[in-house]
Every structure is written in C-alpha cells, then in structure tokens.
Coordinates of C-alpha atoms and ligand atoms in Angstrom, one line a residue:
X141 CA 78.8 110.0 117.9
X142 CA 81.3 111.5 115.7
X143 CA 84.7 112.0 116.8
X144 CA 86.5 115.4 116.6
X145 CA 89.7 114.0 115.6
X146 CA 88.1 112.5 112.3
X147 CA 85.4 115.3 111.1
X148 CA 88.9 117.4 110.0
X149 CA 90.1 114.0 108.0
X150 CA 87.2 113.8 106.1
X151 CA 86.2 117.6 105.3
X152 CA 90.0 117.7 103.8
X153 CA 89.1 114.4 101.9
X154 CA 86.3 116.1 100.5
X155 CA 88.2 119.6 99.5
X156 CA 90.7 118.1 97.8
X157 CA 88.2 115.7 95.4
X158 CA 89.8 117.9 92.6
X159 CA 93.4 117.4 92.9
X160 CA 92.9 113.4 93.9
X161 CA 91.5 113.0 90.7
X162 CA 93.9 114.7 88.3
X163 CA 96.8 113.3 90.5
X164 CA 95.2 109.8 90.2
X165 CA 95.1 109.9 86.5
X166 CA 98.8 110.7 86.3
X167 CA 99.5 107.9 88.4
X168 CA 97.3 105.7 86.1
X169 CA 98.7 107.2 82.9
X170 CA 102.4 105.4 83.4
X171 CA 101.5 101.7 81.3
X172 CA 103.0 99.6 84.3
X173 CA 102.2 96.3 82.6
X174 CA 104.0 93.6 84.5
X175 CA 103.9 91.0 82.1
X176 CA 105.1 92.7 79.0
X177 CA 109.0 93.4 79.2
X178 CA 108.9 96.5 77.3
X179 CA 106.9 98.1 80.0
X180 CA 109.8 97.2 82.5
X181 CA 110.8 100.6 82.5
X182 CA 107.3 102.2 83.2
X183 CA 106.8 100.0 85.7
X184 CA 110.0 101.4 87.4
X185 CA 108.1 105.0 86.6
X186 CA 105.2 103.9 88.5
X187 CA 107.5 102.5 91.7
X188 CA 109.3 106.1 91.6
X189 CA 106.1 108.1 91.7
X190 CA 104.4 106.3 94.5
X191 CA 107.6 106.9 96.3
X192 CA 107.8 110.5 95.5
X193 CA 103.7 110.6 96.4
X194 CA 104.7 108.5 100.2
X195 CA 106.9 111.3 100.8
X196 CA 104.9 114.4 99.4
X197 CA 102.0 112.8 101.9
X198 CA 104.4 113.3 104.9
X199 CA 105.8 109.4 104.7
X200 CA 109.3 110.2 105.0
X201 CA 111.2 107.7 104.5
X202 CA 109.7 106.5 101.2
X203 CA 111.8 103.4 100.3
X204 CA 112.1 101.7 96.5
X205 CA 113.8 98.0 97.2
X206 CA 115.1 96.4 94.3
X207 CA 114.4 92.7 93.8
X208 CA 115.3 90.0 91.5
X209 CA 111.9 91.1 89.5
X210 CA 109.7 94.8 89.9
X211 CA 110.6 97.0 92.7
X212 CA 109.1 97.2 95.8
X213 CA 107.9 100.2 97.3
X214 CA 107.8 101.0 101.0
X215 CA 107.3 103.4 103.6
X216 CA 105.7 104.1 107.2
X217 CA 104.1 106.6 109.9
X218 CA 106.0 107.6 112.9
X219 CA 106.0 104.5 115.2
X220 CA 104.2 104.9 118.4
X221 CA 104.0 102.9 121.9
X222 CA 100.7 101.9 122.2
X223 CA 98.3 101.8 119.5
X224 CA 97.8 99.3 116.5
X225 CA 100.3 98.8 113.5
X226 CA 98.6 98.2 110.0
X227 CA 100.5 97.0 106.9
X228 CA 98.8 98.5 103.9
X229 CA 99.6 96.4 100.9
X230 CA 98.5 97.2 97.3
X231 CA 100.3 96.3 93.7
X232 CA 101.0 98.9 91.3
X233 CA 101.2 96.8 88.3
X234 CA 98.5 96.4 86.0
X235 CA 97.3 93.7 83.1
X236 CA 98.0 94.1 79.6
X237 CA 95.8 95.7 77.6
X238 CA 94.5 93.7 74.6
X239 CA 92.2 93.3 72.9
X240 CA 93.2 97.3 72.1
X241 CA 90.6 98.0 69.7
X242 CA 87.7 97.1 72.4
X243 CA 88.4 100.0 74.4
X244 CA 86.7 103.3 74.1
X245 CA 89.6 105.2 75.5
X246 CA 93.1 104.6 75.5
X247 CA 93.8 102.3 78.2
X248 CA 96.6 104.7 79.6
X249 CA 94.4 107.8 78.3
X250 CA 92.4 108.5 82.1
X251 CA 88.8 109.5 80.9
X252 CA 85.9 110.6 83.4
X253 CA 82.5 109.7 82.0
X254 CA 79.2 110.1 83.9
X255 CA 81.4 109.7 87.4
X256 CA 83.2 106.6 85.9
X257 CA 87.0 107.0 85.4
X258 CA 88.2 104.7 83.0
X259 CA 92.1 103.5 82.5
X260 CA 93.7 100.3 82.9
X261 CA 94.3 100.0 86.7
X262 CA 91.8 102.1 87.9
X263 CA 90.0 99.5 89.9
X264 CA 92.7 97.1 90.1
X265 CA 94.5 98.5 91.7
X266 CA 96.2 101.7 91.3
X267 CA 92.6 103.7 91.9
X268 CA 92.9 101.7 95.4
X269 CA 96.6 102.1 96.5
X270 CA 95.7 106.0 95.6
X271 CA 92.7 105.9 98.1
X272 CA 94.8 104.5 100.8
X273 CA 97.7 106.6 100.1
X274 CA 95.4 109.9 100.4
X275 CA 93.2 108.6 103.3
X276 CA 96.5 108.5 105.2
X277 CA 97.8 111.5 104.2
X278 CA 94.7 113.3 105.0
X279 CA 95.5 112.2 108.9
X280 CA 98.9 113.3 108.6
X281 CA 97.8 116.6 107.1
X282 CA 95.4 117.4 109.9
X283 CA 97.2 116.3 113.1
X284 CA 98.8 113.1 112.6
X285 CA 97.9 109.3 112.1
X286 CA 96.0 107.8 115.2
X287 CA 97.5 104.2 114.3
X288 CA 101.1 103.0 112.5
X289 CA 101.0 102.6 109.5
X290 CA 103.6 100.2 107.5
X291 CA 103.0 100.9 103.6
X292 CA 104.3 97.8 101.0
X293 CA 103.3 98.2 97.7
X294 CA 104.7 95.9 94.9
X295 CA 105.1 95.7 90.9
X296 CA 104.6 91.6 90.1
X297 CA 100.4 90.9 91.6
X298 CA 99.5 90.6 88.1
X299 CA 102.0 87.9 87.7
X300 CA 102.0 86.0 90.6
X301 CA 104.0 88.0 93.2
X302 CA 106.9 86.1 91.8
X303 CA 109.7 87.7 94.6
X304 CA 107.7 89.2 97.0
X305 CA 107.5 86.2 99.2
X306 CA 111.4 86.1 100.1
X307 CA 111.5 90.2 100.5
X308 CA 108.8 89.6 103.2
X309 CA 110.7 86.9 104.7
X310 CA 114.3 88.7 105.0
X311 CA 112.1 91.8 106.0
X312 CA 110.1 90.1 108.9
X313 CA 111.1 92.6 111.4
X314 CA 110.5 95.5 109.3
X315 CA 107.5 94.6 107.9
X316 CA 105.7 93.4 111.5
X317 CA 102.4 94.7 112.6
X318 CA 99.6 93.9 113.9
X319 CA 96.8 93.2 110.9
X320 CA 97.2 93.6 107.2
X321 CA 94.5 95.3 105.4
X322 CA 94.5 95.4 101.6
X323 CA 91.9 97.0 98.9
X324 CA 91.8 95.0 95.8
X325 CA 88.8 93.2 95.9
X326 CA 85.5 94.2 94.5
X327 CA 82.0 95.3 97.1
X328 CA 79.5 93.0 96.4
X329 CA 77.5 95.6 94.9
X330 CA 76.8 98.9 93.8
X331 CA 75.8 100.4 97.1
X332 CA 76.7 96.9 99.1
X333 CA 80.1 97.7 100.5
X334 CA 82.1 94.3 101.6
X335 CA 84.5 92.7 103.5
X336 CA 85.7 89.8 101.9
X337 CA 87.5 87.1 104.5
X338 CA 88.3 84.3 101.7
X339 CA 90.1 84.4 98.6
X340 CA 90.8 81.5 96.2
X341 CA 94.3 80.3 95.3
X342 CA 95.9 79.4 92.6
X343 CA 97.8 76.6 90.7
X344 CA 98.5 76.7 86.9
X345 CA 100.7 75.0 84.0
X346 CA 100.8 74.8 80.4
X347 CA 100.6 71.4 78.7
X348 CA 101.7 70.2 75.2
X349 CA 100.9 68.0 73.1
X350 CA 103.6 66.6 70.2
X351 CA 103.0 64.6 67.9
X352 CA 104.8 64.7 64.1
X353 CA 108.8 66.1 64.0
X354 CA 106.9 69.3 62.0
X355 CA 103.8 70.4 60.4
X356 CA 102.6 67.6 57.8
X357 CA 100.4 67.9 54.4
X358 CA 96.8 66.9 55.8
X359 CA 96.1 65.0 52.6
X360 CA 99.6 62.9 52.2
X361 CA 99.7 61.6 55.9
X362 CA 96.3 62.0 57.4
X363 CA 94.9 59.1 59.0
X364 CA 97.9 57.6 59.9
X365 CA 99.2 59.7 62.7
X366 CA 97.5 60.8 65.7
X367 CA 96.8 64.4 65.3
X368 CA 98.0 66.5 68.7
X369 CA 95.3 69.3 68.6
X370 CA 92.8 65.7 68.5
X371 CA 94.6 64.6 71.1
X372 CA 95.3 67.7 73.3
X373 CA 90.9 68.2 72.9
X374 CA 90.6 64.5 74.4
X375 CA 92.7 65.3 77.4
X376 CA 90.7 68.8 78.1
X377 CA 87.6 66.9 77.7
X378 CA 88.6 64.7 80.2
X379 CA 89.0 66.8 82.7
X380 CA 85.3 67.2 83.5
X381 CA 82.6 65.3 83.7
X382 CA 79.0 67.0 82.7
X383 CA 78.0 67.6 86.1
X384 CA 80.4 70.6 86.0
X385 CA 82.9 68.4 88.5
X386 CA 86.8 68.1 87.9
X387 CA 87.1 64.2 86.6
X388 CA 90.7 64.3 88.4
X389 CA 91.4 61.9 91.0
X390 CA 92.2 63.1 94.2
X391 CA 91.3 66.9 92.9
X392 CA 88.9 67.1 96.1
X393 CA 90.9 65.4 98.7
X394 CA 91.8 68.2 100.4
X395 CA 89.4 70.6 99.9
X396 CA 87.6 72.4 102.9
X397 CA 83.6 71.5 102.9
X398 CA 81.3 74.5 103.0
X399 CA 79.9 74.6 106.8
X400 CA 76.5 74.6 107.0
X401 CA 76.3 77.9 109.2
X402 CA 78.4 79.6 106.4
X403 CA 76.0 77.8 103.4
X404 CA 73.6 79.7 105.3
X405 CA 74.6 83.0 105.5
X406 CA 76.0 83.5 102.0
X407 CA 72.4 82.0 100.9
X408 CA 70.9 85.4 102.5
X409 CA 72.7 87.4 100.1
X410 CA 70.7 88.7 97.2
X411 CA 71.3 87.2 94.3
X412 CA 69.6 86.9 91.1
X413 CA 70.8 83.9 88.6
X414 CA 68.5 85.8 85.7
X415 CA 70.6 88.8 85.9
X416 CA 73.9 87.3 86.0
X417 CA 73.5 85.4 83.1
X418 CA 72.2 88.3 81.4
X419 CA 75.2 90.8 82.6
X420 CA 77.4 87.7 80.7
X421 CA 75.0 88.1 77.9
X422 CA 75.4 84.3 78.3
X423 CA 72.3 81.6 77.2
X424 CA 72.3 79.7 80.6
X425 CA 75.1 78.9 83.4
X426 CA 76.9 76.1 84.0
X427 CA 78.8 75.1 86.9
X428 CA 79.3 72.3 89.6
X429 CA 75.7 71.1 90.1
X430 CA 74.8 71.4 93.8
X431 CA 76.3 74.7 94.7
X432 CA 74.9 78.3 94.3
X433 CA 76.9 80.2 91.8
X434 CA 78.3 82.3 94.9
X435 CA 79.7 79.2 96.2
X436 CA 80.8 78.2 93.0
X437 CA 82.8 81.2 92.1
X438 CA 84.2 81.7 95.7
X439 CA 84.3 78.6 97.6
X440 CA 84.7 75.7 95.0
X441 CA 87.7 75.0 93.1
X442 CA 87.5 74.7 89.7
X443 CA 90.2 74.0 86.5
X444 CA 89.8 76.4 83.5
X445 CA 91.6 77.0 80.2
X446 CA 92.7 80.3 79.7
X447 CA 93.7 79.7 76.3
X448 CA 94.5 77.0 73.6
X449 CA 96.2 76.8 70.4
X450 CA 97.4 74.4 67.6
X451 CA 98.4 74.3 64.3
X452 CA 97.0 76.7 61.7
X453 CA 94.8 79.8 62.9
X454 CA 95.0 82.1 60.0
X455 CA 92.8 83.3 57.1
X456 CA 91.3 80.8 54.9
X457 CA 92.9 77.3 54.7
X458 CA 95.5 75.2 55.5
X459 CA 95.1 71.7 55.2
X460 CA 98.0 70.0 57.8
X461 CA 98.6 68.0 60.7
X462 CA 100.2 70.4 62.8
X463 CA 103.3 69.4 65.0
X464 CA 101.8 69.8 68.2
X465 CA 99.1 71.5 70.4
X466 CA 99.0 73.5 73.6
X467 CA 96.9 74.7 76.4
X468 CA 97.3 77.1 79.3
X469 CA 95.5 76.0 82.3
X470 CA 94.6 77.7 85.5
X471 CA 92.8 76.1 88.8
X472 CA 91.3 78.1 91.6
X473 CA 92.2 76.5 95.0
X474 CA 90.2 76.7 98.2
X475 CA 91.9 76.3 101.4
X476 CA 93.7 73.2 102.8
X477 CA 94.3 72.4 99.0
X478 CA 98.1 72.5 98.0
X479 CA 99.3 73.9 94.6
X480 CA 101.7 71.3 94.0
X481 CA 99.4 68.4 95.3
X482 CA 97.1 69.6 93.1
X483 CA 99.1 69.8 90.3
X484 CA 100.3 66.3 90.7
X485 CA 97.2 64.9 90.2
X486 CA 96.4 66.7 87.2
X487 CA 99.6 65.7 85.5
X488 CA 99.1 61.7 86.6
X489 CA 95.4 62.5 85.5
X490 CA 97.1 63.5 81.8
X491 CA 99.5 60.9 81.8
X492 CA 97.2 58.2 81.8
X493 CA 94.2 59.4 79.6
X494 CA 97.4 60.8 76.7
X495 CA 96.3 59.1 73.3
X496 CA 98.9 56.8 71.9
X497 CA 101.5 58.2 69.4
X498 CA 102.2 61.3 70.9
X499 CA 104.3 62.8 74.0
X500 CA 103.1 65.3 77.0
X501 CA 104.7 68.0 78.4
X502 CA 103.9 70.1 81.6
X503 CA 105.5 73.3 82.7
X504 CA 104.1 74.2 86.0
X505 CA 103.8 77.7 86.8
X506 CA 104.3 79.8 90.4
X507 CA 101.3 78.9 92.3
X508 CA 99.3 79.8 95.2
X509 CA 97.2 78.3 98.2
X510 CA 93.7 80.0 99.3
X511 CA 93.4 81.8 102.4
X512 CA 90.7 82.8 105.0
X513 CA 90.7 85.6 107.5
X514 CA 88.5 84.5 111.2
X515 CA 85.2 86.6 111.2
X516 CA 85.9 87.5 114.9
X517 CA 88.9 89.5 114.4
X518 CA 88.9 93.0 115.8
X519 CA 89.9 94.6 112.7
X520 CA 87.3 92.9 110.7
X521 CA 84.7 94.3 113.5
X522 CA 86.5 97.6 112.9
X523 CA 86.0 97.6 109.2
X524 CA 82.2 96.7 109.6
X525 CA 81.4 99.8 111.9
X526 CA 83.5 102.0 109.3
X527 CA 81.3 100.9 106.7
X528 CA 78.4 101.4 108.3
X529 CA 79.2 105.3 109.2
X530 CA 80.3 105.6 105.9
X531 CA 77.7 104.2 103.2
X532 CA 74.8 103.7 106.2
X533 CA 74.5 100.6 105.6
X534 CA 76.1 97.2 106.9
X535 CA 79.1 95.2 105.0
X536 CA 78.2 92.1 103.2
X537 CA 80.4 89.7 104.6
X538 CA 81.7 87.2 101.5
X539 CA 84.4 85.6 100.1
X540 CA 86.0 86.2 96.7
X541 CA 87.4 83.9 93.6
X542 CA 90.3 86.0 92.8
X543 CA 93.7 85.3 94.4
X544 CA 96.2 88.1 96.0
X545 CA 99.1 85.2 96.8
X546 CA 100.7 87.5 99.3
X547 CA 97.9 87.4 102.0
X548 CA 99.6 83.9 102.5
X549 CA 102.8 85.0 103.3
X550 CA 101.4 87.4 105.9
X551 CA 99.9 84.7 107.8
X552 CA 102.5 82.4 107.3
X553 CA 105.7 84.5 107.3
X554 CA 104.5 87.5 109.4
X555 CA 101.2 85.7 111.9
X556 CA 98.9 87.9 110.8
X557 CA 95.4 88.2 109.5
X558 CA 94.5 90.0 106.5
X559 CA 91.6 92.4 106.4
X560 CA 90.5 92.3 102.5
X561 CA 88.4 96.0 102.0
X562 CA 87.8 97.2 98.7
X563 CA 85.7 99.4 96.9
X564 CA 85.9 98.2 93.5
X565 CA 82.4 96.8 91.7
X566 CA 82.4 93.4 90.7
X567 CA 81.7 94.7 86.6
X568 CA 84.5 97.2 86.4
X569 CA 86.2 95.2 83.8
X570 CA 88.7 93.7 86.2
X571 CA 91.9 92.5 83.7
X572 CA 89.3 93.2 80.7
X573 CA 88.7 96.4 78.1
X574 CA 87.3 99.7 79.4
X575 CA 88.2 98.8 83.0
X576 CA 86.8 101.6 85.3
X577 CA 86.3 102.9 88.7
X578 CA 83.1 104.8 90.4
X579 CA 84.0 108.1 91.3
X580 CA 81.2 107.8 94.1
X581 CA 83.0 104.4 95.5
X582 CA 86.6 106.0 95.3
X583 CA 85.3 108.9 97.4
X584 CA 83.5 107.2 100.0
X585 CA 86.0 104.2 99.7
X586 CA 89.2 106.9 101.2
X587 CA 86.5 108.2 103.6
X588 CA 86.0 104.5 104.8
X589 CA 89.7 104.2 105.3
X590 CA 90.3 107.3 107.1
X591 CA 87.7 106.1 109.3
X592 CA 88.8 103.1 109.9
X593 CA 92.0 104.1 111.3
X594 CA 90.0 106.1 113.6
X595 CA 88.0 103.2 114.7
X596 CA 91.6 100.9 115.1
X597 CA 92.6 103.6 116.5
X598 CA 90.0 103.5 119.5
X599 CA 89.5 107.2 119.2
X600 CA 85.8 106.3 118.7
X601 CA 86.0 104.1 122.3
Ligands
LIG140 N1 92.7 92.1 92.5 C1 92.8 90.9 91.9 C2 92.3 89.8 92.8 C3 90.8 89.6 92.8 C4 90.0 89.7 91.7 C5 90.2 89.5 94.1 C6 88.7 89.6 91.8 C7 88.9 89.4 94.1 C8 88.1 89.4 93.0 C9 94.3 90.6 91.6 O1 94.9 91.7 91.0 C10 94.4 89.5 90.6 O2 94.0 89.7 89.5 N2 95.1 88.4 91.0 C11 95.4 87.4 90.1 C12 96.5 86.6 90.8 C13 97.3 85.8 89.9 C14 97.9 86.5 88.7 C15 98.4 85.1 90.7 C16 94.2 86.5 89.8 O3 93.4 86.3 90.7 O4 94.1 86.0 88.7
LIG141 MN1 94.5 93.4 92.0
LIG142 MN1 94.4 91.8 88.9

C-alpha cells in the first residue's frame, strides 16, 4: 500500500535528479584527502559545505566541531516525543589519489559517462553522505521528517577515525538515539541491494628491519653481513603457511567460528569463483583453504602487506646492501579478536623468527575491533521492506571486509546497533583509480532512504 505521506518525498526526489547531480559534483570537486597535509585546508572546505548544505536542507543548526584532527560536522531534525531517533553517520574525507596517471578523468574533475559519475569519493563516501543529506531534506521540504534525525559526519574514516571516538564519548547525550544507520558499504550486486550486519576490524603496524649503520658497496662487504631486505623477506614469509593460514601463534584464539546456520545462508548467495578471478584479471585464487571466498573476505581474518621497501628501487643498478628494510602491514579482525592482542602475537611471532645480525622495530598503528549488528533488529527489518519497495527485490543479507571503526563506538559508547545500508557496487574502485558511482543506484539508493524513514517511522503501520 503506498503511503500518502511518502509518494510527495519521492516525486520531489525524482524532480530534482538535475540539481542533486550538479550539487553533488561540487561537493566532490573540493580534494578532501585526509591523509595528505596539504589537503588539510580542503578538507576544512568540504566540512563548511556540508554545513552550509545541513542548513540550506532546513537542518538548522548545522554545527562544525573542531577536534584535535578534521572537523566534525553535525546537525539534527526537530526532536519529537514519540517516534524513533536515527544517527546518520558518513565521512567526508576521501583517499589519495595515486597512481594519477591511471585515471581517465581528474580525480577531483566530476565526469558522468554512460550514468557512471566518476570522482574520487563518489562511492566512498561523499556520493552517499549526499544521498542521505537529500533524502532528508526531501521530507523536510514536503511536510517534515516522520522520525529524528541526528546527522555526524566526520573528516578522518580514511585514516582510522583517529579523534572521533573521544568526541562521541564527551558528546554521549547529544549524540543519543535509538539505531545508527550508515551508507558506506557496497550492495552485493548490481541489482542485489544489501544490508550488511558485519564488518571486519582492523589492526596494523609497520616493521623494520636494520641491519648495517648505512648503505654498503655490495661487492666490498657482501657475504658477511646479514642483508635486512633478506631478512625482512624471511619474516613476511613466515607469516603464513601455504594453506593460506596466518603461521602466528595465538592469531586464532579469539576469533568467532562461522555458525553453521550462518555457513548456510551466505552459501545461498550466488557466487561464481570463475568470474571473480577474472574481474581481478588474476590466474587463480588463493586464500585460507576451507572457506568460500565470501567467508574469506568477510568473516576470516587475514594479515596483508600493503607495501614493502628496501634499499635501491631506481633505474638500472645499484649494487649495495642497503641499511635496512621495511614493511607496512595490515590485519582484518573478526569479532571477539582484540587489536592489541593481536598485535602482540605478531610482534612475539617477529621477535623469535628475526635472523641473527640485525634489530626489529614495530610501530603499531590506531586499530580497530570488528563488529556485528543482530539480524532481528527492527531497523534491520525496516531496511529490508524499504528495499524491497524500492528495487522489488529482497536485500541480500551479508557481511563486509572493510572496516568503519566508529560502528564500535556506537555500540560501546552510545548502546546502539548500527544499520550498515549502502548503495555502492562492490567494483566501483573503492580507494583505487577511476572510482565511480551508478547514477541508477544513487537515485534509487536516496529513494530507499526516504523510505526508510517512512517505514521507522510507522507511517506504513
Ligand atoms: N567505506 C569503507 C569501508 C568498507 C569498504 C566497507 C568496503 C565495506 C566494504 C571505508 O571508507 C574504509 O575504507 N575504511 C578503511 C578503514 C581504515 C582506514 C581504518 C578500511 O576498511 O580500510
Ligand atoms: Mn567509506
Ligand atoms: Mn574508504
């Protein structure tokens, strides 16, 4: 039945496709690279313009809160008695851009092709924070919200959401409500809208390996010293073994088992191995051997490099021993695992297997524990029926390998579930060149969120 209240929302949704897509590509124009320092001041430019849009949408107390790091951004609805209060979260920082010269279109440069818009950001997650901010307005434009909403955007995701934890903790009060719901994750596929209730977390460090006081000639002193980059390979190697398994003891201690009911019902998802590997233009997969890549990639943890470097990488040749070796190293984490337990291990793990004759270093960086949000909850229930009157089909219910550390906070620090909704596609170049956004999904995707609010709203009884 459709409900009188909603069919306005959505027909101004639908007038205003025009000027939602040349105000989105402003938005996504301002470079508001977190992890970059030069960009500090654009990502300041991209704080102030969400705060200007909050309050051009009817959000009037549009609020930027300094931190010791990137602004936060906040504003809310008129707070009534008696219905549900949402917290919208979303980050409006974005990942650097290299490698530059893969991209067809400047990064910053929003170009539509074929119903794609492409900028960096566009999926994650300014396109996202956009189609919240308009599917809200839209209610407010055409007789007013039928739920609270709470709106907390912030400007460090992309690098760990380094203060956000303690704002949310000396702004319990303000911040409380009822669910969380965020869009930053990807559907599961084109046309297979989801709901995602796990994410992965996160624990990461860099590790060194020194060996000589300085570079050394190759030829005078080779074969007498042990060479870090050799060295700094060993200890990588040793982190796995060739069953696609982390070698470190106690790595799995903690880590929640895969149900058998759950096994099940991610096994009914379609999935076909053949054209993953191809869409990776890979020769074959590897992973842990006894899990489906699904549960590999959302429900195992793993330890990755995510980059590695030693001595000299220039053109031609350089014959030396160089001075030392490093490595950056990430780990997903599933629940019940602890960033620093983890972390632990893996440095007792490189302690013991470190080749004689040189010295180890680990710098640990911010980390952050998995999280899962209970199938049952009302809000999750919600989502489903607002995908289904949306797309006309029903939400694929899965989990993601990605990590947005704040969910943790909320259920910690404020008790409350989060509802992870997004309308991203799992090959939109996430954090890589020529990321982009379907124009069909960020349509349908603000339509899906106006009707959710209608649906927590109980206006559809
Ligand atoms: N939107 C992503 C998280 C994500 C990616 C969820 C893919 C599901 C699927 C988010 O912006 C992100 O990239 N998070 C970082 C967090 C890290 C920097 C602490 C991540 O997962 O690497
Ligand atoms: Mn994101
Ligand atoms: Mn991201």
């Amino acid at each position: 039945m459709s409900d009188n209240r909603l069919d306005p929302v959505l027909s101004y949704l639908k007038s205003h496709h025009q000027e939602h897509l040349e105000e989105l590509q402003d938005f996504l124009a301002i470079p508001s690279i977190s992890a970059l320092s030069q960009h500090k001041p654009d990502v300041l430019r991209a704080a102030q313009w969400l705060k200007h849009r909050l309050n051009a949408a009817g959000f009037h107390h549009a609020t930027i809160h300094e931190t010791p790091g990137n602004p936060v951004v906040t504003a809310s609805s008129d707070m009534k008695a008696g219905r549900p209060t949402v917290l919208v979260y979303g980050h409006y920082d974005v990942q650097p851009v290299d490698p530059l010269e893969s991209w067809n279109h400047g990064p910053f440069e929003p170009t539509i092709e074929d119903d794609i818009l492409y900028a960096r950001g566009s999926s994650d997650d300014k396109g996202q924070v956009y189609m919240q901010l308009i599917a809200a307005e839209a209610w407010v434009k055409t007789g007013g919200l039928p739920v609270n909403l709470k709106f907390l955007f912030e400007g460090e995701e992309e690098i760990g959401s380094l203060h956000l934890g303690d704002y949310i903790r000396a702004h319990q009060h303000e911040l409380s409500a009822d669910v969380a719901v965020i869009s930053d994750t990807p559907m599961y596929q084109d046309g297979y809208p989801a709901i995602s209730y796990g994410l992965r977390g996160l624990a990461s460090f860099e590790v060194t390996v020194r060996g000589p006081y300085q570079d050394l000639h190759s030829g005078g002193y080779g074969g007498t010293v042990m060479n870090p980059a050799h060295a700094l390979a060993h200890l990588i190697d040793s982190l796995h073994d060739d069953r696609g398994r982390v070698s470190v003891d106690g790595f799995y201690d903690q880590v929640d088992p895969l149900s058998d009911p759950e096994r099940d019902a991610l096994s009914q998802l379609p999935f076909d191995p053949e054209t993953y590997c191809q869409s990776l233009k890979v020769p074959a997969l590897f992973g842990e051997k006894g899990y489906t890549v699904n549960e590999q990639a959302w429900a195992r943890p793993t330890l990755e490099v995510n980059g590695m470097w030693a001595g000299f990488t220039g053109e031609g040749q350089k014959t030396i021993i160089p001075a030392s070796a490093h490595a950056k190293v990430t780990c997903r984490l599933v629940p019940h695992q602890d960033p620093t337990q983890v972390l632990d291990a893996i440095e007792t793990h490189l302690k013991t297997h470190l080749p004689p004759g040189v010295q180890l270093q680990v710098e640990r960086f911010h980390g952050a524990p998995a999280s899962i949000t209970p199938l049952d909850h009302p809000a999750i229930r919600a989502a489903g029926a607002a995908i289904e009157a949306v797309y006309h089909t029903k939400a694929a219910f899965i989990r993601m390998g990605g990590s947005i550390p704040v969910v943790v906070d909320f259920q910690e620090v404020l008790h409350i579930p989060t509802l992870l909704l997004g309308f991203a596609l799992p090959d939109e170049n996430f954090h890589a060149p020529n990321e982009h956004f379907h124009l069909a999904n960020f349509y349908r995707g603000s339509e899906t969120v106006a009707t959710l609010w209608s649906q927590l709203g109980g206006l559809n009884g």
